[in-house]
PDB file of C-alpha atoms in Angstrom:
ATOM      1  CA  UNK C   1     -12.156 -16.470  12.236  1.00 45.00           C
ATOM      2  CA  UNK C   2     -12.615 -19.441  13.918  1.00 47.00           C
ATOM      3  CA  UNK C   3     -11.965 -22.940  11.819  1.00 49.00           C
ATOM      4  CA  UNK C   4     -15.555 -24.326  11.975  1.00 57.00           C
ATOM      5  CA  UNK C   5     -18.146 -22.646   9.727  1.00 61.00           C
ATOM      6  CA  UNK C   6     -20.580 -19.771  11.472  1.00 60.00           C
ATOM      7  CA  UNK C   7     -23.711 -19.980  10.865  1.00 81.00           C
ATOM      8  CA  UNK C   8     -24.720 -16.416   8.597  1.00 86.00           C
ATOM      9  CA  UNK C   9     -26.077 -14.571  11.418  1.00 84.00           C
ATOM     10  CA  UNK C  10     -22.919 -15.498  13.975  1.00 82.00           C
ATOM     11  CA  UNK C  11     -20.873 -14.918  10.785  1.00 87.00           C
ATOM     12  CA  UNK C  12     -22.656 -11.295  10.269  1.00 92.00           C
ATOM     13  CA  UNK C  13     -22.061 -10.917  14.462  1.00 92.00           C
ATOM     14  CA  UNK C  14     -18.357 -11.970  14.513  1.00 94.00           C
ATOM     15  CA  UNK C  15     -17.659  -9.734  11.211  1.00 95.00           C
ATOM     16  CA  UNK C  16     -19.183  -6.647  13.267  1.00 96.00           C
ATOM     17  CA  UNK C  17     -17.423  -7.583  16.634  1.00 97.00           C
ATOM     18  CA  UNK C  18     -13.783  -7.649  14.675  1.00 97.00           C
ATOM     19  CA  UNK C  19     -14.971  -4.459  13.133  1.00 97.00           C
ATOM     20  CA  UNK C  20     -15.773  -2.229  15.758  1.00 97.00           C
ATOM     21  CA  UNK C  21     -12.275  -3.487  17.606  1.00 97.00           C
ATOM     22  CA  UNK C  22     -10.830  -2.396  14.770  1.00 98.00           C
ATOM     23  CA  UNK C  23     -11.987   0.899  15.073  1.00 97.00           C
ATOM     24  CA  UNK C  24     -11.514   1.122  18.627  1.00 97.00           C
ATOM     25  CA  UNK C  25      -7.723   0.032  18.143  1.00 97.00           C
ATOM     26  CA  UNK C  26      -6.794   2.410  16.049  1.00 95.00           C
ATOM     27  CA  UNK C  27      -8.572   4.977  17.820  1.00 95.00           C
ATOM     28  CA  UNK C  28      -6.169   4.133  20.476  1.00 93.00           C
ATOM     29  CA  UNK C  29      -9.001   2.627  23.049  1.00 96.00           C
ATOM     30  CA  UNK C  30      -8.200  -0.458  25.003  1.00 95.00           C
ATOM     31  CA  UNK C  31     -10.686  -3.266  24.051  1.00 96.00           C
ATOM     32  CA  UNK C  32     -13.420  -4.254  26.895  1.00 96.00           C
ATOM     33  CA  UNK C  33     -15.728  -6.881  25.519  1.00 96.00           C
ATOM     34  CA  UNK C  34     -18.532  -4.909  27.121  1.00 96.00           C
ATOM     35  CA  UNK C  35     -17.929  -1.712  25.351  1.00 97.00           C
ATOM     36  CA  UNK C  36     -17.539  -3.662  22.000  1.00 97.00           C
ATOM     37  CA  UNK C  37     -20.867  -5.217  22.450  1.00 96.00           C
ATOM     38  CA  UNK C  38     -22.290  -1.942  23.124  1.00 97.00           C
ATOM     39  CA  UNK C  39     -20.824  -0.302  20.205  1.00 97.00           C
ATOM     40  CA  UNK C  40     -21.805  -3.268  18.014  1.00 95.00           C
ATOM     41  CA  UNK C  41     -25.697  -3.579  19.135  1.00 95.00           C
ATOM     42  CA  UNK C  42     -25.105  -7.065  20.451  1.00 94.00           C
ATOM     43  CA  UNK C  43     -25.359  -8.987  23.907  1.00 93.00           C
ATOM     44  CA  UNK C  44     -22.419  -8.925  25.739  1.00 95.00           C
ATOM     45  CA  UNK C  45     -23.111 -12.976  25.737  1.00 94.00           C
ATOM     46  CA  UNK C  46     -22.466 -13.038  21.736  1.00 93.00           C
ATOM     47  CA  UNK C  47     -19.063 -11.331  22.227  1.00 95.00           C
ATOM     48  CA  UNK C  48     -17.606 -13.617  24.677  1.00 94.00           C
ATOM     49  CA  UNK C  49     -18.928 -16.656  22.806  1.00 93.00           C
ATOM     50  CA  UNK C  50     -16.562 -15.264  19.750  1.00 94.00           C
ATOM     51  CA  UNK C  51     -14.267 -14.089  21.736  1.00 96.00           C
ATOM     52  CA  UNK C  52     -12.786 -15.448  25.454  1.00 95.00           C
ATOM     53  CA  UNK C  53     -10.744 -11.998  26.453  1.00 97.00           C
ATOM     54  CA  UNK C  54      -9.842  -9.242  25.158  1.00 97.00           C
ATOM     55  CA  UNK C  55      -6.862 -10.611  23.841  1.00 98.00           C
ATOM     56  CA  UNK C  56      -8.510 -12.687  22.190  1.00 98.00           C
ATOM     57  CA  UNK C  57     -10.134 -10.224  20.013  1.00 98.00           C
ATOM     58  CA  UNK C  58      -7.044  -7.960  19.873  1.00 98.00           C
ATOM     59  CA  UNK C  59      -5.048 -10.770  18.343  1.00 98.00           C
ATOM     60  CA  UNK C  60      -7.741 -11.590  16.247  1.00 98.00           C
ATOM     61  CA  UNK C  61      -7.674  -8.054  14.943  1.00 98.00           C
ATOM     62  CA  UNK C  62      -3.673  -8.231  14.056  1.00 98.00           C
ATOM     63  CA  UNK C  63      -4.006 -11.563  12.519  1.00 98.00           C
ATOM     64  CA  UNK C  64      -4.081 -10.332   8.964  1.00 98.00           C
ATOM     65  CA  UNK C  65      -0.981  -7.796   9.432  1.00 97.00           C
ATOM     66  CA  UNK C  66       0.801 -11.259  11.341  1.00 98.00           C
ATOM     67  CA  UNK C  67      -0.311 -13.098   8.238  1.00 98.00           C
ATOM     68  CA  UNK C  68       0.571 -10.817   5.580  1.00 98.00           C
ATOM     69  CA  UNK C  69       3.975  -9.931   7.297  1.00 97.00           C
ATOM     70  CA  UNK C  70       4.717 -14.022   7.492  1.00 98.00           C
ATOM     71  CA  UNK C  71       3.557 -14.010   4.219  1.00 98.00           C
ATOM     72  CA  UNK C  72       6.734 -11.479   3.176  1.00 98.00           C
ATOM     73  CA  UNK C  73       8.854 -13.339   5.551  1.00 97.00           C
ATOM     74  CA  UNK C  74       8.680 -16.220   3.607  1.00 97.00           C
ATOM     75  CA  UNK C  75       9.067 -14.133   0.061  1.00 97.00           C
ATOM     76  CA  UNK C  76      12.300 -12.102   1.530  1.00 98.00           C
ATOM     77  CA  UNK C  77      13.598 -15.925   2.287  1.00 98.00           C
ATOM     78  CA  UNK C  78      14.033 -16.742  -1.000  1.00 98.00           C
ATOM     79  CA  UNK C  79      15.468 -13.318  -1.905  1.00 97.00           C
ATOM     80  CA  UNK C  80      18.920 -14.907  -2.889  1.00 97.00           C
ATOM     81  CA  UNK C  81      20.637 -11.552  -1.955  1.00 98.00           C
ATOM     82  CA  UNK C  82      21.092 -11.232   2.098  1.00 97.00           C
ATOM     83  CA  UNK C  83      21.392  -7.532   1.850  1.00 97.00           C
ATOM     84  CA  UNK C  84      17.833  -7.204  -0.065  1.00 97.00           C
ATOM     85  CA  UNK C  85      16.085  -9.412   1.908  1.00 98.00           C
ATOM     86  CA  UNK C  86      16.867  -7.978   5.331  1.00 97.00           C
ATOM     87  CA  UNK C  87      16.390  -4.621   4.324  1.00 97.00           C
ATOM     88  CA  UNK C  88      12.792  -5.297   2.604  1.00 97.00           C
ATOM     89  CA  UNK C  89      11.592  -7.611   5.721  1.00 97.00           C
ATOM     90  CA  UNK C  90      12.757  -5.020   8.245  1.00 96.00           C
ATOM     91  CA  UNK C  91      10.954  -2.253   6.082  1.00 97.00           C
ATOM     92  CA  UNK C  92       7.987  -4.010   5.720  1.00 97.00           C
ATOM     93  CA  UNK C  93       8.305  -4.547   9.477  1.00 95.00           C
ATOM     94  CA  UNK C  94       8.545  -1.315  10.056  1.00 95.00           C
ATOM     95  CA  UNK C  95       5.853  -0.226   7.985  1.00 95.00           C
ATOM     96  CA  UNK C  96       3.295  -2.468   9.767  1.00 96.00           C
ATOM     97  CA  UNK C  97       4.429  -1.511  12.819  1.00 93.00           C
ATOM     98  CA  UNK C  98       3.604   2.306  12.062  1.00 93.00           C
ATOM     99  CA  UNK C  99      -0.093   1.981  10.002  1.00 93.00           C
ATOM    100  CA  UNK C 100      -1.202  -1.358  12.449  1.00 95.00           C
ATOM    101  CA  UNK C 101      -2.031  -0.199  15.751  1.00 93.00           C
ATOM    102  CA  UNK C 102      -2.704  -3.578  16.823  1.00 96.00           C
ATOM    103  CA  UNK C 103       0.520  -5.099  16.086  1.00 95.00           C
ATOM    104  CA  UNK C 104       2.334  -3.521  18.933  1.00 91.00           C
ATOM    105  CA  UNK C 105      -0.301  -4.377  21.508  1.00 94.00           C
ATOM    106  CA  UNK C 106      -0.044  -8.039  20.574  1.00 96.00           C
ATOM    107  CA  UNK C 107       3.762  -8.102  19.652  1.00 91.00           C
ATOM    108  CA  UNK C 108       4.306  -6.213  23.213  1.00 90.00           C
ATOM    109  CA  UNK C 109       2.038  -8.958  25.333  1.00 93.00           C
ATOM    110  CA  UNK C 110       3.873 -11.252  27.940  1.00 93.00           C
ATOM    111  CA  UNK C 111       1.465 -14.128  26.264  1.00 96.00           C
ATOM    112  CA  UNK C 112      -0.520 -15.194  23.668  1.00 97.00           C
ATOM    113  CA  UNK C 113      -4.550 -15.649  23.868  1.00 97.00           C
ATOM    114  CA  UNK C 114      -4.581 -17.897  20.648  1.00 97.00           C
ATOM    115  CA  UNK C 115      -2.212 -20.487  19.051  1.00 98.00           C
ATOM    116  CA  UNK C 116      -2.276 -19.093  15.955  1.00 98.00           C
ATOM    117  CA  UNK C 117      -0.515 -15.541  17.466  1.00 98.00           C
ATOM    118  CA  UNK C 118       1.959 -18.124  19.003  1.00 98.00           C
ATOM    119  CA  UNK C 119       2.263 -19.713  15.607  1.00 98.00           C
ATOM    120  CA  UNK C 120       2.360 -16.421  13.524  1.00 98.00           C
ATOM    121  CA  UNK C 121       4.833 -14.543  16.393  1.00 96.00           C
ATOM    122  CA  UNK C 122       7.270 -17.786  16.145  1.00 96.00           C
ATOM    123  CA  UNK C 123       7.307 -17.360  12.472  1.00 97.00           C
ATOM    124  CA  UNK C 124       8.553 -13.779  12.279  1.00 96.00           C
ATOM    125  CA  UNK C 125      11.231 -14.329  14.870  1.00 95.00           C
ATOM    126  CA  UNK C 126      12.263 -16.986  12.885  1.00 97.00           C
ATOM    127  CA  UNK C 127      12.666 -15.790   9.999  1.00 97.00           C
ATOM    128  CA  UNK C 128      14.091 -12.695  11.415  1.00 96.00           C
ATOM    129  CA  UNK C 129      16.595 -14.937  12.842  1.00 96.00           C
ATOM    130  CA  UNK C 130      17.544 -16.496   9.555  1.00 97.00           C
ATOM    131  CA  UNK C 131      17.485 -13.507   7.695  1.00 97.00           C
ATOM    132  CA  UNK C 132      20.152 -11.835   9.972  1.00 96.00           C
ATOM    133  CA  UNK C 133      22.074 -15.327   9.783  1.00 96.00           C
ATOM    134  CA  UNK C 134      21.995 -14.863   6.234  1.00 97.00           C
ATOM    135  CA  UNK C 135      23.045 -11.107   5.831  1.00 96.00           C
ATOM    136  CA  UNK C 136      26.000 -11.793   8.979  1.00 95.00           C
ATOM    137  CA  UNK C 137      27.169 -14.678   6.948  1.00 95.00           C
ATOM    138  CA  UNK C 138      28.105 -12.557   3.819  1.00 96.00           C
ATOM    139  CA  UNK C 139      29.750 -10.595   5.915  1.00 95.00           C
ATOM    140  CA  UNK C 140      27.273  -7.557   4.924  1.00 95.00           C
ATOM    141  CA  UNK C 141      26.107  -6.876   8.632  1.00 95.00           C
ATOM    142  CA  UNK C 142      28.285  -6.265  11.671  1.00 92.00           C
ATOM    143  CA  UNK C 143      29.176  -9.454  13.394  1.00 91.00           C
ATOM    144  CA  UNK C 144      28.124  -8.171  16.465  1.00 91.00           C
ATOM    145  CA  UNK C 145      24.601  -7.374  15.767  1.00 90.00           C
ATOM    146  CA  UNK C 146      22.456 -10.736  16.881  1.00 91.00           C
ATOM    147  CA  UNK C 147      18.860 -11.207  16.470  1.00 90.00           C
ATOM    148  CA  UNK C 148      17.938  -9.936  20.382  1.00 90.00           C
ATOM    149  CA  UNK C 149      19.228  -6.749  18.870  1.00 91.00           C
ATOM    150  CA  UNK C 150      16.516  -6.104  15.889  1.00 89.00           C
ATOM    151  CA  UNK C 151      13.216  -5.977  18.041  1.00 87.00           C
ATOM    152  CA  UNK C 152      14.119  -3.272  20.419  1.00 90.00           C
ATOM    153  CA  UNK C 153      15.975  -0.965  17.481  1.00 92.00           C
ATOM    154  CA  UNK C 154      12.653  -1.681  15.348  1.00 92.00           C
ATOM    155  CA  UNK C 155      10.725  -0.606  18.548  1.00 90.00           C
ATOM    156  CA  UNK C 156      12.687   2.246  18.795  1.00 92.00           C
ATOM    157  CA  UNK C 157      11.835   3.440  15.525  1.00 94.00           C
ATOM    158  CA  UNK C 158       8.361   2.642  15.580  1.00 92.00           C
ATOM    159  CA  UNK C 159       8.765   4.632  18.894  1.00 91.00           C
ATOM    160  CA  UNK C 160      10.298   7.487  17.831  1.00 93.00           C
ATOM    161  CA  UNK C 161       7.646   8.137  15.147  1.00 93.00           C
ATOM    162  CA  UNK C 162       4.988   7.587  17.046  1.00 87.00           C
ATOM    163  CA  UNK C 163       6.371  10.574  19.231  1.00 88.00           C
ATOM    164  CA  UNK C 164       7.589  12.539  15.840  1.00 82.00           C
ATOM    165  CA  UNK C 165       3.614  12.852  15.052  1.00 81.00           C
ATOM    166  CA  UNK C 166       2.174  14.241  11.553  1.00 86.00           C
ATOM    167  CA  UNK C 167      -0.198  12.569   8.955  1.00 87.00           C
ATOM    168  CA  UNK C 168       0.464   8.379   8.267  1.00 86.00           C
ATOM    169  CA  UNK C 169       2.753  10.089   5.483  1.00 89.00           C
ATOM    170  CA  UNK C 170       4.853  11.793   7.303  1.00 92.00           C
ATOM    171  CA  UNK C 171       5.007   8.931  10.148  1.00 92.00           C
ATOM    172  CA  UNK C 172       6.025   6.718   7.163  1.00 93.00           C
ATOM    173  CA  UNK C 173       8.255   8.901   5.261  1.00 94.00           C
ATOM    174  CA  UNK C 174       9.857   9.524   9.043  1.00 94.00           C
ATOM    175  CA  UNK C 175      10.039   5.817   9.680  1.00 94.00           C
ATOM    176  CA  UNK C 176      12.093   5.113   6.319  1.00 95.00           C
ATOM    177  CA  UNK C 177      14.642   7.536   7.263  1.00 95.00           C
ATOM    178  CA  UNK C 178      15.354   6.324  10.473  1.00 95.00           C
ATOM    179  CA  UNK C 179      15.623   2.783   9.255  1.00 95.00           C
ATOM    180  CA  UNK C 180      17.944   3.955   6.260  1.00 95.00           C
ATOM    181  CA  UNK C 181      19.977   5.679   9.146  1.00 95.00           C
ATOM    182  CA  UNK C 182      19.908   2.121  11.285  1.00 94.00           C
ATOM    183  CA  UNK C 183      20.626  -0.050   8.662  1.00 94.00           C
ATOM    184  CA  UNK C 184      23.361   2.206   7.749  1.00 92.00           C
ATOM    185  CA  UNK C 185      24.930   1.687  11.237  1.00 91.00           C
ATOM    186  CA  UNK C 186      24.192  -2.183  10.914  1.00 89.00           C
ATOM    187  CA  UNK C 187      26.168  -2.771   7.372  1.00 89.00           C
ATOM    188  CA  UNK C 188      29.273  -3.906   7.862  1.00 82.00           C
ATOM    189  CA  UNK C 189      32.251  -1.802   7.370  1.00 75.00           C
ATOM    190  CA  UNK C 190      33.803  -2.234   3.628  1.00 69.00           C
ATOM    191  CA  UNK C 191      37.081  -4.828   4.338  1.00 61.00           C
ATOM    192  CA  UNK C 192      40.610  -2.713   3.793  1.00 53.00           C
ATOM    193  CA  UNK C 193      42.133  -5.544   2.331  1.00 51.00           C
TER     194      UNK C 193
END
């Protein structure tokens, strides 16, 4: 929402507007600000005073899934075990990446429409970074495994499930045991001194 206070009725509008993209995300239907303010009963003018682009409102929908997963960034940070707190961010990752269907629209994007995706985006690769740092310098990853690495194998995953199909279960149940299988392959091998 934006930082200035809505009146109730532009409140009410901007509450329906985020809703119906919602819907339309996870239905899997590209966001047009004309079809939202069709579906929401409004003026197309109303939309695009809330929103610029499309983007806009996209990122606006994946802001609380950015926030939450910052959010356990910052917990898995202070997880004084390297192992533990990889493992959880990358599953918690994961798990947004399969039940947020916004996440990998915005995630995917060349650009941001809003600082606070810029702000939110920077703050996961961050801490991704750092966690990886972390887990490399106990020697409980493979040293060859950098940070570039983790987006595309997470991709994959989320990928790979997407393609696997079933109910949000299944697609989550699926998703854990590819990641136990990858973060089998990224421990480091046991020393044989």
């Amino acid at each position: 929402m934006t930082t200035t206070q809505l009146r109730k009725d532009a409140a009410r509008n901007w509450d329906r507007i985020v809703a119906i993209a919602r819907a339309l995300v996870d239905q899997g239907v590209t966001l047009q600000l004309n079809d939202v303010a069709r579906r929401a009963g409004l003026g197309v003018g109303t939309v695009y005073r809330h929103f610029a682009t499309p983007e806009a409102l996209l990122e606006t929908v994946a802001t609380p899934c950015l926030e939450a997963l910052a959010a356990h960034g910052e917990q898995a940070l202070a997880d004084a075990d390297p192992w533990r707190a990889l493992e959880g961010f990358l599953t918690r990752t994961l798990d947004a990446q399969i039940t947020d269907a916004s996440l990998a629209l915005v995630t995917a994007a060349p650009t941001d429409a809003l600082p606070r995706t810029t702000e939110l985006r920077q703050s996961l690769t961050t801490t991704g970074t750092e966690l990886l740092k972390r887990a490399r310098e106990a020697a409980v990853v493979r040293p060859d495994l950098s940070a570039a690495d983790l987006v595309p194998l997470m991709c994959g995953i989320a990928h790979a499930v997407t393609v696997h199909g079933g109910t949000p279960a299944d697609r989550i149940e699926t998703a854990h045991r590819y990641l136990a299988a990858l973060l089998g392959g990224l421990r480091a091998a046991p020393s044989s001194t």
